[in-house]
Amino acid sequence: MSDSTGSVRVPFPDVLDPLTGVRFFLALGVVLFHFQLYWTLPPESAGLLNRARLGVDVFFILSGFILTHVYLQGDKAPDYGRFLAARFARIYPAHLFILLAMLGLVLVAPVFGIGLEPGRFNPADFVGTLLLVQAWFPRDTLALWNGPAWSLSAEWFAYLAFPAYAALALRLRARPWVLIALAIASFIALDAFYRVQFGRVLPRAEDSLGILRIVPEFLYGVGLYYLGQRWMPSRCLSAISALVATGGLLGLMQLGVDDRIIVAASGPFILSLALLAKAGVRTVLSHPAILFAGEASFALYLVHIPILMVWRNAVQAVTDVPGGYRMGVVELAWLLALTLVAAAAIHVFVERPGRGWLRRRMGPPRVDPAEARRTVRSDQGEPL
């Protein structure tokens, strides 16, 4: 891989297929991580999946990378109002649909004799989840209206803070290693704070101040983007780099190393996939079916816990099995199939039309060529 001379930038192509395709596998890993908490397979079969939950951190890095690609190509930050409108339209339709579905389930559960833990689904947490602020404050309990939405709350925080990221990025884009160093330093500082206050490493932050988790990881993605602009890889070297970075990340996850090391290794993984697109290397991640699955990964991530909850309650009601029963392979296969179909349906019939409807009403038609190019790029790679 040859480094471009000086600070010369070699732009990435508008569309980065590998970063769209990989979203499906990241989301699927999180889904299987939650499923394996309830299955009967032996513990060693879950080795890699115990760290698959860190796919959330990969998405946070990916979010910084992609939003730099979409919005920070020129010499100034995008219009803040238009930026927030586009991001709101991107994330809110599927979130609102699934949250309202959860509200409906909670309201009808007593009709079918399904008991709910007192206080578990409370109005305050519903409002916090609706407003996407459930991960902004210290908490003693989880906001359980839809657990995975905590990361969406963190994403929304990063969107609101985007002008600060943009100012730093545009000032230091010729020195990407400085941006990466700042990301590492802030991660170390926030991790130390989180361990003192909550007794856990930063990649374990979720509902309780989960926004701290995205702050350095988003910046990490910004720095990686500008670093990647300085490289023009050969097809062979880009393919080898992607294989090494992928194999290294999966190996670290399987070995169960410290979460923070896995987060650090996620950066080269994301960058190597983006460089595949720059070198024109096509892989399975560019297959149309995988690209569709990647686009639907947001819905998959948001809907899998509600479906898991409904499925297990239905099985218990029909078969009288105890609440803590373990699922076998056949049941897992059916549950996964149902989840994938539901995610695809939500993506096609809720997420896409809802996004288009909101965008048409929250901003004037695009006439600026730069804005048109953003439309091509804008739905790649994030959020989770």
mmCIF file of C-alpha atoms in Angstrom:
data_model
loop_
_atom_site.group_PDB
_atom_site.id
_atom_site.type_symbol
_atom_site.label_atom_id
_atom_site.label_comp_id
_atom_site.label_asym_id
_atom_site.label_seq_id
_atom_site.Cartn_x
_atom_site.Cartn_y
_atom_site.Cartn_z
ATOM 1 C CA MET A 1 0.000 0.000 0.000
ATOM 2 C CA SER A 2 1.551 3.270 -1.042
ATOM 3 C CA ASP A 3 1.096 6.433 0.991
ATOM 4 C CA SER A 4 0.261 9.486 -1.109
ATOM 5 C CA THR A 5 2.919 12.152 -0.875
ATOM 6 C CA GLY A 6 2.550 14.849 1.749
ATOM 7 C CA SER A 7 -1.050 15.507 2.713
ATOM 8 C CA VAL A 8 -2.483 14.830 -0.754
ATOM 9 C CA ARG A 9 -5.923 13.248 -0.462
ATOM 10 C CA VAL A 10 -7.184 10.498 -2.731
ATOM 11 C CA PRO A 11 -10.994 10.547 -2.420
ATOM 12 C CA PHE A 12 -12.982 7.433 -1.671
ATOM 13 C CA PRO A 13 -15.637 6.499 -4.240
ATOM 14 C CA ASP A 14 -19.106 7.825 -3.466
ATOM 15 C CA VAL A 15 -20.494 4.377 -2.648
ATOM 16 C CA LEU A 16 -18.610 2.115 -0.234
ATOM 17 C CA ASP A 17 -20.393 -1.203 -0.693
ATOM 18 C CA PRO A 18 -18.299 -3.209 1.803
ATOM 19 C CA LEU A 19 -19.344 -0.878 4.620
ATOM 20 C CA THR A 20 -22.997 -1.372 3.760
ATOM 21 C CA GLY A 21 -22.726 -5.143 3.424
ATOM 22 C CA VAL A 22 -20.793 -5.644 6.656
ATOM 23 C CA ARG A 23 -23.598 -3.982 8.613
ATOM 24 C CA PHE A 24 -25.686 -7.134 8.236
ATOM 25 C CA PHE A 25 -23.024 -9.358 9.776
ATOM 26 C CA LEU A 26 -22.425 -6.924 12.621
ATOM 27 C CA ALA A 27 -26.137 -6.720 13.428
ATOM 28 C CA LEU A 28 -26.521 -10.494 13.079
ATOM 29 C CA GLY A 29 -23.699 -10.965 15.570
ATOM 30 C CA VAL A 30 -25.522 -8.816 18.132
ATOM 31 C CA VAL A 31 -28.743 -10.765 17.499
ATOM 32 C CA LEU A 32 -27.018 -14.120 17.993
ATOM 33 C CA PHE A 33 -25.287 -12.806 21.113
ATOM 34 C CA HIS A 34 -28.698 -12.168 22.669
ATOM 35 C CA PHE A 35 -30.140 -15.440 21.376
ATOM 36 C CA GLN A 36 -27.264 -17.486 22.820
ATOM 37 C CA LEU A 37 -28.262 -16.337 26.300
ATOM 38 C CA TYR A 38 -31.277 -18.629 25.925
ATOM 39 C CA TRP A 39 -30.086 -21.614 23.909
ATOM 40 C CA THR A 40 -29.134 -25.166 24.889
ATOM 41 C CA LEU A 41 -25.930 -25.396 22.838
ATOM 42 C CA PRO A 42 -22.743 -26.027 24.848
ATOM 43 C CA PRO A 43 -20.909 -22.943 26.204
ATOM 44 C CA GLU A 44 -17.932 -23.377 23.876
ATOM 45 C CA SER A 45 -20.226 -22.957 20.850
ATOM 46 C CA ALA A 46 -20.782 -19.343 21.874
ATOM 47 C CA GLY A 47 -17.114 -18.307 21.980
ATOM 48 C CA LEU A 48 -17.147 -15.683 19.259
ATOM 49 C CA LEU A 49 -20.676 -14.597 20.091
ATOM 50 C CA ASN A 50 -19.749 -13.517 23.601
ATOM 51 C CA ARG A 51 -17.868 -10.622 22.005
ATOM 52 C CA ALA A 52 -20.275 -10.086 19.107
ATOM 53 C CA ARG A 53 -22.041 -7.495 21.272
ATOM 54 C CA LEU A 54 -19.050 -5.242 20.502
ATOM 55 C CA GLY A 55 -20.504 -4.902 17.021
ATOM 56 C CA VAL A 56 -22.124 -1.817 18.564
ATOM 57 C CA ASP A 57 -18.678 -0.251 18.972
ATOM 58 C CA VAL A 58 -17.798 -1.117 15.378
ATOM 59 C CA PHE A 59 -20.943 0.712 14.312
ATOM 60 C CA PHE A 60 -20.022 3.763 16.362
ATOM 61 C CA ILE A 61 -16.637 3.914 14.614
ATOM 62 C CA LEU A 62 -18.351 3.271 11.292
ATOM 63 C CA SER A 63 -20.772 6.110 11.968
ATOM 64 C CA GLY A 64 -17.942 8.623 12.372
ATOM 65 C CA PHE A 65 -16.289 7.278 9.218
ATOM 66 C CA ILE A 66 -19.422 7.441 7.065
ATOM 67 C CA LEU A 67 -20.657 10.824 8.267
ATOM 68 C CA THR A 68 -17.229 12.267 7.480
ATOM 69 C CA HIS A 69 -17.548 10.711 4.020
ATOM 70 C CA VAL A 70 -21.000 12.207 3.534
ATOM 71 C CA TYR A 71 -20.735 15.627 5.126
ATOM 72 C CA LEU A 72 -17.101 16.691 5.506
ATOM 73 C CA GLN A 73 -15.757 16.593 1.953
ATOM 74 C CA GLY A 74 -15.541 20.353 1.491
ATOM 75 C CA ASP A 75 -14.033 23.152 3.540
ATOM 76 C CA LYS A 76 -16.982 23.764 5.821
ATOM 77 C CA ALA A 77 -19.486 21.835 7.867
ATOM 78 C CA PRO A 78 -22.973 21.161 6.460
ATOM 79 C CA ASP A 79 -25.999 23.217 7.358
ATOM 80 C CA TYR A 80 -26.831 21.988 10.854
ATOM 81 C CA GLY A 81 -30.602 22.057 10.412
ATOM 82 C CA ARG A 82 -30.490 20.049 7.192
ATOM 83 C CA PHE A 83 -28.024 17.634 8.752
ATOM 84 C CA LEU A 84 -30.254 16.945 11.759
ATOM 85 C CA ALA A 85 -33.325 16.657 9.548
ATOM 86 C CA ALA A 86 -31.602 14.038 7.378
ATOM 87 C CA ARG A 87 -30.338 12.087 10.408
ATOM 88 C CA PHE A 88 -33.756 12.212 12.110
ATOM 89 C CA ALA A 89 -35.389 10.900 8.949
ATOM 90 C CA ARG A 90 -32.784 8.152 8.818
ATOM 91 C CA ILE A 91 -33.304 6.770 12.308
ATOM 92 C CA TYR A 92 -36.751 7.704 13.574
ATOM 93 C CA PRO A 93 -39.372 5.883 11.455
ATOM 94 C CA ALA A 94 -38.225 2.356 12.375
ATOM 95 C CA HIS A 95 -37.540 3.374 15.974
ATOM 96 C CA LEU A 96 -40.988 4.926 16.441
ATOM 97 C CA PHE A 97 -42.757 2.007 14.755
ATOM 98 C CA ILE A 98 -41.091 -0.603 16.973
ATOM 99 C CA LEU A 99 -41.505 1.468 20.138
ATOM 100 C CA LEU A 100 -45.242 1.919 19.486
ATOM 101 C CA ALA A 101 -45.521 -1.799 18.757
ATOM 102 C CA MET A 102 -43.916 -2.468 22.135
ATOM 103 C CA LEU A 103 -46.412 -0.121 23.781
ATOM 104 C CA GLY A 104 -49.252 -2.048 22.148
ATOM 105 C CA LEU A 105 -47.837 -5.362 23.358
ATOM 106 C CA VAL A 106 -47.499 -4.080 26.907
ATOM 107 C CA LEU A 107 -51.080 -2.790 26.887
ATOM 108 C CA VAL A 108 -52.594 -6.034 25.586
ATOM 109 C CA ALA A 109 -50.388 -8.425 27.602
ATOM 110 C CA PRO A 110 -52.762 -8.527 30.628
ATOM 111 C CA VAL A 111 -55.657 -9.443 28.315
ATOM 112 C CA PHE A 112 -53.837 -12.675 27.475
ATOM 113 C CA GLY A 113 -52.876 -13.358 31.075
ATOM 114 C CA ILE A 114 -49.217 -12.397 30.575
ATOM 115 C CA GLY A 115 -47.833 -10.892 33.748
ATOM 116 C CA LEU A 116 -45.376 -8.020 33.504
ATOM 117 C CA GLU A 117 -42.780 -7.265 36.134
ATOM 118 C CA PRO A 118 -44.062 -4.262 38.149
ATOM 119 C CA GLY A 119 -42.392 -1.030 37.076
ATOM 120 C CA ARG A 120 -40.480 -2.639 34.221
ATOM 121 C CA PHE A 121 -42.361 -0.797 31.472
ATOM 122 C CA ASN A 122 -42.942 2.609 33.020
ATOM 123 C CA PRO A 123 -44.047 5.939 31.474
ATOM 124 C CA ALA A 124 -40.827 7.814 32.307
ATOM 125 C CA ASP A 125 -38.661 5.278 30.470
ATOM 126 C CA PHE A 126 -41.107 5.279 27.562
ATOM 127 C CA VAL A 127 -40.762 9.057 27.200
ATOM 128 C CA GLY A 128 -36.977 8.853 27.517
ATOM 129 C CA THR A 129 -36.818 6.181 24.826
ATOM 130 C CA LEU A 130 -39.227 8.127 22.614
ATOM 131 C CA LEU A 131 -36.982 11.202 22.858
ATOM 132 C CA LEU A 132 -33.798 9.115 22.515
ATOM 133 C CA VAL A 133 -32.258 10.396 25.740
ATOM 134 C CA GLN A 134 -32.361 7.131 27.729
ATOM 135 C CA ALA A 135 -28.562 6.688 27.527
ATOM 136 C CA TRP A 136 -27.660 10.269 28.421
ATOM 137 C CA PHE A 137 -27.770 10.003 32.212
ATOM 138 C CA PRO A 138 -26.587 7.694 35.017
ATOM 139 C CA ARG A 139 -29.089 4.917 35.674
ATOM 140 C CA ASP A 140 -29.486 2.047 38.109
ATOM 141 C CA THR A 141 -31.816 0.063 35.829
ATOM 142 C CA LEU A 142 -32.178 -0.625 32.110
ATOM 143 C CA ALA A 143 -34.686 1.234 29.936
ATOM 144 C CA LEU A 144 -36.465 -1.896 28.758
ATOM 145 C CA TRP A 145 -39.040 -0.593 26.292
ATOM 146 C CA ASN A 146 -36.578 -1.656 23.617
ATOM 147 C CA GLY A 147 -33.133 -2.365 25.022
ATOM 148 C CA PRO A 148 -31.119 -2.053 21.773
ATOM 149 C CA ALA A 149 -32.402 1.500 21.275
ATOM 150 C CA TRP A 150 -29.881 2.725 23.862
ATOM 151 C CA SER A 151 -27.269 2.809 21.072
ATOM 152 C CA LEU A 152 -29.650 4.876 18.954
ATOM 153 C CA SER A 153 -29.784 7.338 21.853
ATOM 154 C CA ALA A 154 -25.984 7.514 21.742
ATOM 155 C CA GLU A 155 -26.048 8.034 17.965
ATOM 156 C CA TRP A 156 -28.515 10.876 18.341
ATOM 157 C CA PHE A 157 -26.200 12.509 20.872
ATOM 158 C CA ALA A 158 -23.331 12.289 18.371
ATOM 159 C CA TYR A 159 -25.544 13.847 15.694
ATOM 160 C CA LEU A 160 -26.382 16.756 17.988
ATOM 161 C CA ALA A 161 -22.669 17.191 18.758
ATOM 162 C CA PHE A 162 -21.688 16.965 15.083
ATOM 163 C CA PRO A 163 -20.709 20.657 14.725
ATOM 164 C CA ALA A 164 -18.001 20.123 17.378
ATOM 165 C CA TYR A 165 -16.748 17.011 15.590
ATOM 166 C CA ALA A 166 -16.833 18.836 12.255
ATOM 167 C CA ALA A 167 -14.862 21.826 13.554
ATOM 168 C CA LEU A 168 -12.161 19.539 14.952
ATOM 169 C CA ALA A 169 -12.125 17.327 11.862
ATOM 170 C CA LEU A 170 -11.824 20.150 9.346
ATOM 171 C CA ARG A 171 -9.066 21.783 11.365
ATOM 172 C CA LEU A 172 -7.014 18.572 11.653
ATOM 173 C CA ARG A 173 -7.940 16.657 8.511
ATOM 174 C CA ALA A 174 -4.392 17.026 7.151
ATOM 175 C CA ARG A 175 -3.129 15.389 10.345
ATOM 176 C CA PRO A 176 -5.315 12.297 10.775
ATOM 177 C CA TRP A 177 -2.928 10.705 13.253
ATOM 178 C CA VAL A 178 -3.608 13.636 15.598
ATOM 179 C CA LEU A 179 -7.355 12.961 15.364
ATOM 180 C CA ILE A 180 -6.755 9.279 16.087
ATOM 181 C CA ALA A 181 -4.482 10.149 19.012
ATOM 182 C CA LEU A 182 -7.167 12.455 20.425
ATOM 183 C CA ALA A 183 -9.711 9.648 20.081
ATOM 184 C CA ILE A 184 -7.421 7.233 21.933
ATOM 185 C CA ALA A 185 -6.667 9.748 24.673
ATOM 186 C CA SER A 186 -10.340 10.575 25.197
ATOM 187 C CA PHE A 187 -11.229 6.869 25.224
ATOM 188 C CA ILE A 188 -8.601 6.200 27.919
ATOM 189 C CA ALA A 189 -9.844 9.126 30.025
ATOM 190 C CA LEU A 190 -13.528 8.203 29.713
ATOM 191 C CA ASP A 191 -12.772 4.542 30.367
ATOM 192 C CA ALA A 192 -10.932 5.479 33.569
ATOM 193 C CA PHE A 193 -13.888 7.638 34.643
ATOM 194 C CA TYR A 194 -16.405 4.892 33.889
ATOM 195 C CA ARG A 195 -14.434 2.261 35.785
ATOM 196 C CA VAL A 196 -14.216 4.528 38.838
ATOM 197 C CA GLN A 197 -17.887 5.510 38.761
ATOM 198 C CA PHE A 198 -19.515 2.270 37.634
ATOM 199 C CA GLY A 199 -16.889 -0.465 38.018
ATOM 200 C CA ARG A 200 -16.969 -1.455 34.337
ATOM 201 C CA VAL A 201 -14.906 -0.720 31.252
ATOM 202 C CA LEU A 202 -16.269 1.824 28.789
ATOM 203 C CA PRO A 203 -17.384 -0.760 26.164
ATOM 204 C CA ARG A 204 -19.826 -2.003 28.807
ATOM 205 C CA ALA A 205 -21.593 1.359 28.997
ATOM 206 C CA GLU A 206 -25.160 1.105 27.727
ATOM 207 C CA ASP A 207 -28.242 2.706 29.260
ATOM 208 C CA SER A 208 -26.177 4.294 32.022
ATOM 209 C CA LEU A 209 -24.235 7.123 30.330
ATOM 210 C CA GLY A 210 -23.880 5.114 27.142
ATOM 211 C CA ILE A 211 -23.195 8.357 25.292
ATOM 212 C CA LEU A 212 -19.660 8.279 26.716
ATOM 213 C CA ARG A 213 -19.018 5.171 24.640
ATOM 214 C CA ILE A 214 -19.673 6.829 21.301
ATOM 215 C CA VAL A 215 -17.779 10.082 21.983
ATOM 216 C CA PRO A 216 -14.232 8.754 21.326
ATOM 217 C CA GLU A 217 -15.279 5.986 18.938
ATOM 218 C CA PHE A 218 -17.041 8.403 16.586
ATOM 219 C CA LEU A 219 -13.895 10.558 16.552
ATOM 220 C CA TYR A 220 -11.825 7.434 15.866
ATOM 221 C CA GLY A 221 -13.895 6.874 12.733
ATOM 222 C CA VAL A 222 -13.362 10.486 11.621
ATOM 223 C CA GLY A 223 -9.582 10.148 11.943
ATOM 224 C CA LEU A 224 -9.549 6.808 10.132
ATOM 225 C CA TYR A 225 -11.437 8.333 7.212
ATOM 226 C CA TYR A 226 -8.887 11.083 6.661
ATOM 227 C CA LEU A 227 -6.067 8.579 7.103
ATOM 228 C CA GLY A 228 -7.595 6.368 4.418
ATOM 229 C CA GLN A 229 -7.821 9.310 2.032
ATOM 230 C CA ARG A 230 -4.034 9.480 1.996
ATOM 231 C CA TRP A 231 -3.621 5.899 0.754
ATOM 232 C CA MET A 232 -4.171 4.434 -2.691
ATOM 233 C CA PRO A 233 -3.867 0.662 -2.266
ATOM 234 C CA SER A 234 -3.275 -1.918 -4.965
ATOM 235 C CA ARG A 235 -6.045 -4.454 -5.448
ATOM 236 C CA CYS A 236 -3.873 -7.275 -4.120
ATOM 237 C CA LEU A 237 -2.663 -5.443 -1.045
ATOM 238 C CA SER A 238 -6.128 -4.115 -0.187
ATOM 239 C CA ALA A 239 -7.551 -7.653 -0.339
ATOM 240 C CA ILE A 240 -4.752 -9.025 1.847
ATOM 241 C CA SER A 241 -5.154 -6.153 4.333
ATOM 242 C CA ALA A 242 -8.897 -6.771 4.604
ATOM 243 C CA LEU A 243 -8.361 -10.495 5.196
ATOM 244 C CA VAL A 244 -5.727 -9.842 7.862
ATOM 245 C CA ALA A 245 -7.778 -7.158 9.622
ATOM 246 C CA THR A 246 -10.919 -9.313 9.553
ATOM 247 C CA GLY A 247 -9.144 -12.444 10.701
ATOM 248 C CA GLY A 248 -7.338 -10.526 13.427
ATOM 249 C CA LEU A 249 -10.556 -8.999 14.759
ATOM 250 C CA LEU A 250 -12.434 -12.314 14.759
ATOM 251 C CA GLY A 251 -9.475 -14.043 16.384
ATOM 252 C CA LEU A 252 -9.310 -11.487 19.191
ATOM 253 C CA MET A 253 -13.052 -11.884 19.754
ATOM 254 C CA GLN A 254 -12.811 -15.673 19.839
ATOM 255 C CA LEU A 255 -9.906 -15.522 22.317
ATOM 256 C CA GLY A 256 -11.973 -13.266 24.565
ATOM 257 C CA VAL A 257 -9.349 -10.559 24.976
ATOM 258 C CA ASP A 258 -10.101 -7.282 26.723
ATOM 259 C CA ASP A 259 -13.048 -5.434 25.176
ATOM 260 C CA ARG A 260 -10.944 -2.307 24.729
ATOM 261 C CA ILE A 261 -8.412 -4.123 22.561
ATOM 262 C CA ILE A 262 -11.215 -5.380 20.333
ATOM 263 C CA VAL A 263 -12.544 -1.838 19.964
ATOM 264 C CA ALA A 264 -9.077 -0.651 18.917
ATOM 265 C CA ALA A 265 -8.793 -3.481 16.365
ATOM 266 C CA SER A 266 -12.182 -2.551 14.904
ATOM 267 C CA GLY A 267 -10.680 0.614 13.393
ATOM 268 C CA PRO A 268 -8.253 -1.126 10.993
ATOM 269 C CA PHE A 269 -11.076 -3.531 10.131
ATOM 270 C CA ILE A 270 -13.385 -0.691 9.033
ATOM 271 C CA LEU A 271 -10.608 1.113 7.184
ATOM 272 C CA SER A 272 -9.541 -2.040 5.338
ATOM 273 C CA LEU A 273 -13.095 -2.595 4.060
ATOM 274 C CA ALA A 274 -13.329 1.005 2.849
ATOM 275 C CA LEU A 275 -10.005 0.609 1.033
ATOM 276 C CA LEU A 276 -11.426 -2.422 -0.778
ATOM 277 C CA ALA A 277 -13.949 -0.069 -2.359
ATOM 278 C CA LYS A 278 -11.230 2.452 -3.210
ATOM 279 C CA ALA A 279 -9.158 -0.263 -4.922
ATOM 280 C CA GLY A 280 -12.189 -1.567 -6.834
ATOM 281 C CA VAL A 281 -12.126 -5.002 -5.213
ATOM 282 C CA ARG A 282 -15.532 -6.674 -5.209
ATOM 283 C CA THR A 283 -16.330 -9.274 -2.563
ATOM 284 C CA VAL A 284 -19.404 -11.011 -1.195
ATOM 285 C CA LEU A 285 -20.084 -7.775 0.710
ATOM 286 C CA SER A 286 -21.003 -6.156 -2.627
ATOM 287 C CA HIS A 287 -23.563 -8.821 -3.578
ATOM 288 C CA PRO A 288 -27.052 -7.290 -4.015
ATOM 289 C CA ALA A 289 -28.588 -9.643 -1.439
ATOM 290 C CA ILE A 290 -25.951 -8.727 1.146
ATOM 291 C CA LEU A 291 -26.345 -5.025 0.365
ATOM 292 C CA PHE A 292 -30.092 -5.286 0.956
ATOM 293 C CA ALA A 293 -29.451 -7.164 4.199
ATOM 294 C CA GLY A 294 -27.006 -4.452 5.211
ATOM 295 C CA GLU A 295 -29.584 -1.764 4.530
ATOM 296 C CA ALA A 296 -32.128 -3.692 6.617
ATOM 297 C CA SER A 297 -29.655 -4.268 9.468
ATOM 298 C CA PHE A 298 -30.951 -1.259 11.407
ATOM 299 C CA ALA A 299 -34.429 -2.775 11.533
ATOM 300 C CA LEU A 300 -32.932 -6.180 12.384
ATOM 301 C CA TYR A 301 -31.039 -4.712 15.316
ATOM 302 C CA LEU A 302 -34.052 -2.814 16.680
ATOM 303 C CA VAL A 303 -36.670 -5.548 16.285
ATOM 304 C CA HIS A 304 -34.873 -8.679 17.477
ATOM 305 C CA ILE A 305 -35.397 -8.190 21.227
ATOM 306 C CA PRO A 306 -39.163 -7.480 20.944
ATOM 307 C CA ILE A 307 -39.561 -10.568 18.760
ATOM 308 C CA LEU A 308 -37.512 -12.661 21.182
ATOM 309 C CA MET A 309 -39.689 -11.456 24.057
ATOM 310 C CA VAL A 310 -42.964 -12.192 22.240
ATOM 311 C CA TRP A 311 -41.730 -15.574 21.010
ATOM 312 C CA ARG A 312 -40.711 -16.820 24.438
ATOM 313 C CA ASN A 313 -43.914 -15.598 26.077
ATOM 314 C CA ALA A 314 -45.971 -17.315 23.367
ATOM 315 C CA VAL A 315 -44.066 -20.593 23.768
ATOM 316 C CA GLN A 316 -44.537 -20.501 27.533
ATOM 317 C CA ALA A 317 -48.263 -19.786 27.164
ATOM 318 C CA VAL A 318 -48.769 -22.680 24.716
ATOM 319 C CA THR A 319 -46.517 -25.318 26.296
ATOM 320 C CA ASP A 320 -46.373 -24.379 30.009
ATOM 321 C CA VAL A 321 -42.574 -24.526 29.995
ATOM 322 C CA PRO A 322 -40.876 -22.513 32.773
ATOM 323 C CA GLY A 323 -39.836 -18.932 32.118
ATOM 324 C CA GLY A 324 -36.131 -19.709 32.046
ATOM 325 C CA TYR A 325 -36.316 -22.523 29.498
ATOM 326 C CA ARG A 326 -33.491 -22.982 26.973
ATOM 327 C CA MET A 327 -34.081 -23.009 23.208
ATOM 328 C CA GLY A 328 -32.898 -25.818 20.961
ATOM 329 C CA VAL A 329 -31.446 -25.571 17.451
ATOM 330 C CA VAL A 330 -34.756 -25.998 15.603
ATOM 331 C CA GLU A 331 -36.500 -23.358 17.677
ATOM 332 C CA LEU A 332 -33.556 -20.990 17.216
ATOM 333 C CA ALA A 333 -33.688 -21.476 13.448
ATOM 334 C CA TRP A 334 -37.392 -20.624 13.323
ATOM 335 C CA LEU A 335 -36.919 -17.619 15.590
ATOM 336 C CA LEU A 336 -34.040 -16.298 13.490
ATOM 337 C CA ALA A 337 -36.017 -16.774 10.259
ATOM 338 C CA LEU A 338 -38.989 -14.882 11.711
ATOM 339 C CA THR A 339 -36.703 -12.074 12.890
ATOM 340 C CA LEU A 340 -35.037 -11.703 9.494
ATOM 341 C CA VAL A 341 -38.389 -11.601 7.694
ATOM 342 C CA ALA A 342 -39.770 -9.039 10.143
ATOM 343 C CA ALA A 343 -36.674 -6.857 9.736
ATOM 344 C CA ALA A 344 -36.926 -6.963 5.936
ATOM 345 C CA ALA A 345 -40.629 -6.049 6.098
ATOM 346 C CA ILE A 346 -40.006 -3.128 8.479
ATOM 347 C CA HIS A 347 -37.203 -1.876 6.251
ATOM 348 C CA VAL A 348 -39.278 -2.025 3.068
ATOM 349 C CA PHE A 349 -42.676 -0.936 4.367
ATOM 350 C CA VAL A 350 -41.788 1.381 7.275
ATOM 351 C CA GLU A 351 -38.181 2.556 7.221
ATOM 352 C CA ARG A 352 -37.790 3.437 3.528
ATOM 353 C CA PRO A 353 -41.145 5.170 2.987
ATOM 354 C CA GLY A 354 -40.967 6.877 6.389
ATOM 355 C CA ARG A 355 -37.515 8.227 5.603
ATOM 356 C CA GLY A 356 -38.624 9.542 2.231
ATOM 357 C CA TRP A 357 -41.775 11.123 3.669
ATOM 358 C CA LEU A 358 -39.848 12.931 6.387
ATOM 359 C CA ARG A 359 -37.128 14.139 4.053
ATOM 360 C CA ARG A 360 -39.664 15.609 1.659
ATOM 361 C CA ARG A 361 -41.262 17.574 4.483
ATOM 362 C CA MET A 362 -38.240 18.612 6.504
ATOM 363 C CA GLY A 363 -36.190 20.345 3.853
ATOM 364 C CA PRO A 364 -36.440 22.018 0.415
ATOM 365 C CA PRO A 365 -35.638 20.018 -2.727
ATOM 366 C CA ARG A 366 -31.926 19.500 -3.296
ATOM 367 C CA VAL A 367 -30.501 21.728 -6.023
ATOM 368 C CA ASP A 368 -26.871 21.881 -4.890
ATOM 369 C CA PRO A 369 -24.776 19.195 -6.671
ATOM 370 C CA ALA A 370 -22.934 18.556 -3.397
ATOM 371 C CA GLU A 371 -26.270 17.813 -1.743
ATOM 372 C CA ALA A 372 -27.185 15.420 -4.546
ATOM 373 C CA ARG A 373 -23.943 13.535 -3.990
ATOM 374 C CA ARG A 374 -24.743 13.309 -0.296
ATOM 375 C CA THR A 375 -28.018 11.597 -1.174
ATOM 376 C CA VAL A 376 -26.057 8.821 -2.882
ATOM 377 C CA ARG A 377 -23.803 8.323 0.123
ATOM 378 C CA SER A 378 -26.110 9.164 3.004
ATOM 379 C CA ASP A 379 -27.508 5.772 3.983
ATOM 380 C CA GLN A 380 -24.288 3.791 3.966
ATOM 381 C CA GLY A 381 -22.791 2.184 6.980
ATOM 382 C CA GLU A 382 -24.747 3.629 9.883
ATOM 383 C CA PRO A 383 -26.505 3.654 12.267
ATOM 384 C CA LEU A 384 -27.011 0.658 14.536
#
